[in-house]
């Protein structure tokens, strides 16, 4: 099977970081974030087979949790997707997978990196580099290379 899609989503709404006093890795989705997670899973209900990768932070795991349950695919934690990670290394890691679609859940800083990369390579017109919570880039892949990209918002 040939890789056709890489979908990179920013985690859904998880409340304010400064209002969470426990370990930030354990910060869950808010009610709004759970609704966003469900909407994302519904949008991808007909996409299979797939692999699901996530930052190890709970809010990212929960963002792709419904998708994981609906598709019966496990979530694989990938430290490259954590805050301060590298979107280019994460993309390179995924380009060799033998599935139709890879989904990755990450954070705002990596989504910013991805928007910059898409803008530099002219895969899509990018007016704002920041991607909203639960926003996602859908990357079309041909011959293990990104051919185009489109930003979606939930």
PDB file of C-alpha atoms in Angstrom:
ATOM      1  CA  UNK A   1       0.000   0.000   0.000  1.00  0.00           C
ATOM      2  CA  UNK A   2       1.205   3.498  -0.816  1.00  0.00           C
ATOM      3  CA  UNK A   3       1.006   6.474   1.500  1.00  0.00           C
ATOM      4  CA  UNK A   4      -1.462   9.045   0.120  1.00  0.00           C
ATOM      5  CA  UNK A   5      -2.292  11.305   3.081  1.00  0.00           C
ATOM      6  CA  UNK A   6      -0.677  12.735   6.176  1.00  0.00           C
ATOM      7  CA  UNK A   7      -3.121  14.573   8.410  1.00  0.00           C
ATOM      8  CA  UNK A   8      -1.559  16.716  11.130  1.00  0.00           C
ATOM      9  CA  UNK A   9      -3.954  18.047  13.769  1.00  0.00           C
ATOM     10  CA  UNK A  10      -3.329  20.496  16.566  1.00  0.00           C
ATOM     11  CA  UNK A  11      -4.774  19.136  19.810  1.00  0.00           C
ATOM     12  CA  UNK A  12      -8.310  20.196  20.623  1.00  0.00           C
ATOM     13  CA  UNK A  13      -9.245  22.753  23.297  1.00  0.00           C
ATOM     14  CA  UNK A  14      -7.785  21.889  26.704  1.00  0.00           C
ATOM     15  CA  UNK A  15      -8.432  24.993  28.748  1.00  0.00           C
ATOM     16  CA  UNK A  16      -5.804  27.492  29.810  1.00  0.00           C
ATOM     17  CA  UNK A  17      -2.313  26.246  30.646  1.00  0.00           C
ATOM     18  CA  UNK A  18      -1.982  28.767  33.474  1.00  0.00           C
ATOM     19  CA  UNK A  19      -5.165  27.470  35.123  1.00  0.00           C
ATOM     20  CA  UNK A  20      -3.868  23.896  35.259  1.00  0.00           C
ATOM     21  CA  UNK A  21      -1.722  23.312  38.338  1.00  0.00           C
ATOM     22  CA  UNK A  22      -0.767  19.660  37.868  1.00  0.00           C
ATOM     23  CA  UNK A  23       1.744  18.159  35.437  1.00  0.00           C
ATOM     24  CA  UNK A  24       1.037  19.632  31.995  1.00  0.00           C
ATOM     25  CA  UNK A  25       1.405  16.173  30.422  1.00  0.00           C
ATOM     26  CA  UNK A  26      -1.806  15.255  32.252  1.00  0.00           C
ATOM     27  CA  UNK A  27      -3.933  18.230  31.146  1.00  0.00           C
ATOM     28  CA  UNK A  28      -7.088  16.783  29.539  1.00  0.00           C
ATOM     29  CA  UNK A  29      -9.423  18.147  26.920  1.00  0.00           C
ATOM     30  CA  UNK A  30     -12.186  20.495  27.995  1.00  0.00           C
ATOM     31  CA  UNK A  31     -15.841  19.848  27.126  1.00  0.00           C
ATOM     32  CA  UNK A  32     -15.306  21.972  23.998  1.00  0.00           C
ATOM     33  CA  UNK A  33     -12.220  19.894  23.166  1.00  0.00           C
ATOM     34  CA  UNK A  34     -14.154  16.637  23.482  1.00  0.00           C
ATOM     35  CA  UNK A  35     -16.727  17.962  21.023  1.00  0.00           C
ATOM     36  CA  UNK A  36     -13.913  18.932  18.617  1.00  0.00           C
ATOM     37  CA  UNK A  37     -12.378  15.456  18.956  1.00  0.00           C
ATOM     38  CA  UNK A  38     -15.691  13.835  18.033  1.00  0.00           C
ATOM     39  CA  UNK A  39     -16.115  16.115  15.000  1.00  0.00           C
ATOM     40  CA  UNK A  40     -12.601  15.287  13.817  1.00  0.00           C
ATOM     41  CA  UNK A  41     -13.265  11.546  14.105  1.00  0.00           C
ATOM     42  CA  UNK A  42     -16.515  11.908  12.120  1.00  0.00           C
ATOM     43  CA  UNK A  43     -14.698  13.747   9.323  1.00  0.00           C
ATOM     44  CA  UNK A  44     -12.243  10.842   9.006  1.00  0.00           C
ATOM     45  CA  UNK A  45     -14.725   7.983   9.440  1.00  0.00           C
ATOM     46  CA  UNK A  46     -14.219   6.697   5.895  1.00  0.00           C
ATOM     47  CA  UNK A  47     -10.423   6.987   5.893  1.00  0.00           C
ATOM     48  CA  UNK A  48      -8.619   3.686   6.339  1.00  0.00           C
ATOM     49  CA  UNK A  49      -6.247   1.974   6.766  1.00  0.00           C
ATOM     50  CA  UNK A  50      -4.354   4.374   8.919  1.00  0.00           C
ATOM     51  CA  UNK A  51      -1.727   4.814  11.575  1.00  0.00           C
ATOM     52  CA  UNK A  52      -2.268   7.232  14.454  1.00  0.00           C
ATOM     53  CA  UNK A  53       0.642   9.002  16.141  1.00  0.00           C
ATOM     54  CA  UNK A  54       0.364  11.440  19.015  1.00  0.00           C
ATOM     55  CA  UNK A  55       2.422  13.628  21.273  1.00  0.00           C
ATOM     56  CA  UNK A  56       2.656  11.899  24.662  1.00  0.00           C
ATOM     57  CA  UNK A  57       0.598  14.678  26.320  1.00  0.00           C
ATOM     58  CA  UNK A  58      -2.909  13.636  27.364  1.00  0.00           C
ATOM     59  CA  UNK A  59      -4.697  16.409  25.441  1.00  0.00           C
ATOM     60  CA  UNK A  60      -3.189  15.116  22.182  1.00  0.00           C
ATOM     61  CA  UNK A  61      -3.950  11.484  22.964  1.00  0.00           C
ATOM     62  CA  UNK A  62      -7.553  12.416  23.761  1.00  0.00           C
ATOM     63  CA  UNK A  63      -7.849  14.472  20.550  1.00  0.00           C
ATOM     64  CA  UNK A  64      -7.285  11.336  18.434  1.00  0.00           C
ATOM     65  CA  UNK A  65      -8.885   8.971  20.967  1.00  0.00           C
ATOM     66  CA  UNK A  66     -12.313   8.824  19.320  1.00  0.00           C
ATOM     67  CA  UNK A  67     -10.681   8.262  15.925  1.00  0.00           C
ATOM     68  CA  UNK A  68      -8.654   5.426  17.466  1.00  0.00           C
ATOM     69  CA  UNK A  69     -11.762   3.790  18.945  1.00  0.00           C
ATOM     70  CA  UNK A  70     -13.812   4.166  15.761  1.00  0.00           C
ATOM     71  CA  UNK A  71     -11.057   2.787  13.527  1.00  0.00           C
ATOM     72  CA  UNK A  72      -9.808   0.112  15.966  1.00  0.00           C
ATOM     73  CA  UNK A  73      -6.305   1.481  15.450  1.00  0.00           C
ATOM     74  CA  UNK A  74      -4.008   2.067  18.426  1.00  0.00           C
ATOM     75  CA  UNK A  75      -2.462   5.426  19.210  1.00  0.00           C
ATOM     76  CA  UNK A  76       1.321   5.331  19.103  1.00  0.00           C
ATOM     77  CA  UNK A  77       3.016   8.001  21.197  1.00  0.00           C
ATOM     78  CA  UNK A  78       5.804   9.772  19.329  1.00  0.00           C
ATOM     79  CA  UNK A  79       8.109  12.140  21.208  1.00  0.00           C
ATOM     80  CA  UNK A  80       8.928  13.987  17.957  1.00  0.00           C
ATOM     81  CA  UNK A  81       5.386  15.397  18.183  1.00  0.00           C
ATOM     82  CA  UNK A  82       5.781  16.785  21.709  1.00  0.00           C
ATOM     83  CA  UNK A  83       6.196  20.504  22.369  1.00  0.00           C
ATOM     84  CA  UNK A  84       9.641  21.567  21.206  1.00  0.00           C
ATOM     85  CA  UNK A  85       9.784  18.676  18.721  1.00  0.00           C
ATOM     86  CA  UNK A  86      10.472  18.758  15.008  1.00  0.00           C
ATOM     87  CA  UNK A  87       7.689  18.563  12.454  1.00  0.00           C
ATOM     88  CA  UNK A  88      10.188  17.905   9.647  1.00  0.00           C
ATOM     89  CA  UNK A  89      11.586  14.863  11.493  1.00  0.00           C
ATOM     90  CA  UNK A  90       8.052  13.644  12.241  1.00  0.00           C
ATOM     91  CA  UNK A  91       7.070  13.984   8.572  1.00  0.00           C
ATOM     92  CA  UNK A  92      10.211  12.171   7.454  1.00  0.00           C
ATOM     93  CA  UNK A  93       9.410   9.378   9.929  1.00  0.00           C
ATOM     94  CA  UNK A  94       5.918   8.999   8.418  1.00  0.00           C
ATOM     95  CA  UNK A  95       6.778   9.171   4.729  1.00  0.00           C
ATOM     96  CA  UNK A  96       8.034   5.573   4.690  1.00  0.00           C
ATOM     97  CA  UNK A  97       4.891   4.008   6.195  1.00  0.00           C
ATOM     98  CA  UNK A  98       3.024   1.391   4.169  1.00  0.00           C
ATOM     99  CA  UNK A  99      -0.508   2.612   4.832  1.00  0.00           C
ATOM    100  CA  UNK A 100      -2.880   4.908   2.982  1.00  0.00           C
ATOM    101  CA  UNK A 101      -3.139   7.540   5.722  1.00  0.00           C
ATOM    102  CA  UNK A 102      -1.116   8.680   8.727  1.00  0.00           C
ATOM    103  CA  UNK A 103      -2.680  10.929  11.369  1.00  0.00           C
ATOM    104  CA  UNK A 104      -0.455  12.891  13.756  1.00  0.00           C
ATOM    105  CA  UNK A 105      -1.597  14.971  16.722  1.00  0.00           C
ATOM    106  CA  UNK A 106       0.721  17.668  18.011  1.00  0.00           C
ATOM    107  CA  UNK A 107       0.971  21.171  19.492  1.00  0.00           C
ATOM    108  CA  UNK A 108       0.818  24.775  18.336  1.00  0.00           C
ATOM    109  CA  UNK A 109       4.582  25.208  17.972  1.00  0.00           C
ATOM    110  CA  UNK A 110       4.892  22.273  15.565  1.00  0.00           C
ATOM    111  CA  UNK A 111       1.808  23.384  13.637  1.00  0.00           C
ATOM    112  CA  UNK A 112       3.487  26.783  13.249  1.00  0.00           C
ATOM    113  CA  UNK A 113       6.596  25.003  11.889  1.00  0.00           C
ATOM    114  CA  UNK A 114       4.399  23.060   9.475  1.00  0.00           C
ATOM    115  CA  UNK A 115       2.610  26.207   8.275  1.00  0.00           C
ATOM    116  CA  UNK A 116       5.994  27.867   7.662  1.00  0.00           C
ATOM    117  CA  UNK A 117       7.203  24.817   5.715  1.00  0.00           C
ATOM    118  CA  UNK A 118       4.017  24.707   3.614  1.00  0.00           C
ATOM    119  CA  UNK A 119       4.331  28.425   2.885  1.00  0.00           C
ATOM    120  CA  UNK A 120       8.047  28.146   1.956  1.00  0.00           C
ATOM    121  CA  UNK A 121       7.431  25.207  -0.383  1.00  0.00           C
ATOM    122  CA  UNK A 122       4.270  26.815  -1.820  1.00  0.00           C
ATOM    123  CA  UNK A 123       2.110  23.729  -1.198  1.00  0.00           C
ATOM    124  CA  UNK A 124      -0.751  26.085  -0.291  1.00  0.00           C
ATOM    125  CA  UNK A 125      -1.340  29.787   0.270  1.00  0.00           C
ATOM    126  CA  UNK A 126      -0.808  30.460   3.962  1.00  0.00           C
ATOM    127  CA  UNK A 127      -2.122  33.743   5.315  1.00  0.00           C
ATOM    128  CA  UNK A 128      -1.614  32.991   9.024  1.00  0.00           C
ATOM    129  CA  UNK A 129       1.033  30.671  10.410  1.00  0.00           C
ATOM    130  CA  UNK A 130      -0.896  29.917  13.594  1.00  0.00           C
ATOM    131  CA  UNK A 131      -3.367  27.036  13.382  1.00  0.00           C
ATOM    132  CA  UNK A 132      -6.383  27.083  15.750  1.00  0.00           C
ATOM    133  CA  UNK A 133      -7.059  24.329  18.281  1.00  0.00           C
ATOM    134  CA  UNK A 134      -8.314  21.215  16.451  1.00  0.00           C
ATOM    135  CA  UNK A 135      -7.277  22.746  13.125  1.00  0.00           C
ATOM    136  CA  UNK A 136      -5.497  20.343  10.814  1.00  0.00           C
ATOM    137  CA  UNK A 137      -3.363  20.272   7.701  1.00  0.00           C
ATOM    138  CA  UNK A 138      -4.257  17.572   5.171  1.00  0.00           C
ATOM    139  CA  UNK A 139      -1.138  16.791   3.157  1.00  0.00           C
ATOM    140  CA  UNK A 140      -1.463  14.906  -0.127  1.00  0.00           C
ATOM    141  CA  UNK A 141       1.486  12.601  -0.768  1.00  0.00           C
ATOM    142  CA  UNK A 142       2.840  11.272  -4.074  1.00  0.00           C
ATOM    143  CA  UNK A 143       6.020   9.210  -4.382  1.00  0.00           C
ATOM    144  CA  UNK A 144       6.850   9.867  -0.711  1.00  0.00           C
ATOM    145  CA  UNK A 145       6.748  13.643  -1.215  1.00  0.00           C
ATOM    146  CA  UNK A 146       4.228  16.291  -0.231  1.00  0.00           C
ATOM    147  CA  UNK A 147       2.387  17.479  -3.338  1.00  0.00           C
ATOM    148  CA  UNK A 148      -0.148  19.861  -1.782  1.00  0.00           C
ATOM    149  CA  UNK A 149      -1.720  20.861   1.494  1.00  0.00           C
ATOM    150  CA  UNK A 150      -5.019  22.196   2.715  1.00  0.00           C
ATOM    151  CA  UNK A 151      -5.912  23.650   6.110  1.00  0.00           C
ATOM    152  CA  UNK A 152      -9.188  22.641   7.786  1.00  0.00           C
ATOM    153  CA  UNK A 153     -10.762  24.115  10.909  1.00  0.00           C
ATOM    154  CA  UNK A 154     -13.248  22.496  13.273  1.00  0.00           C
TER     155      UNK A 154
END
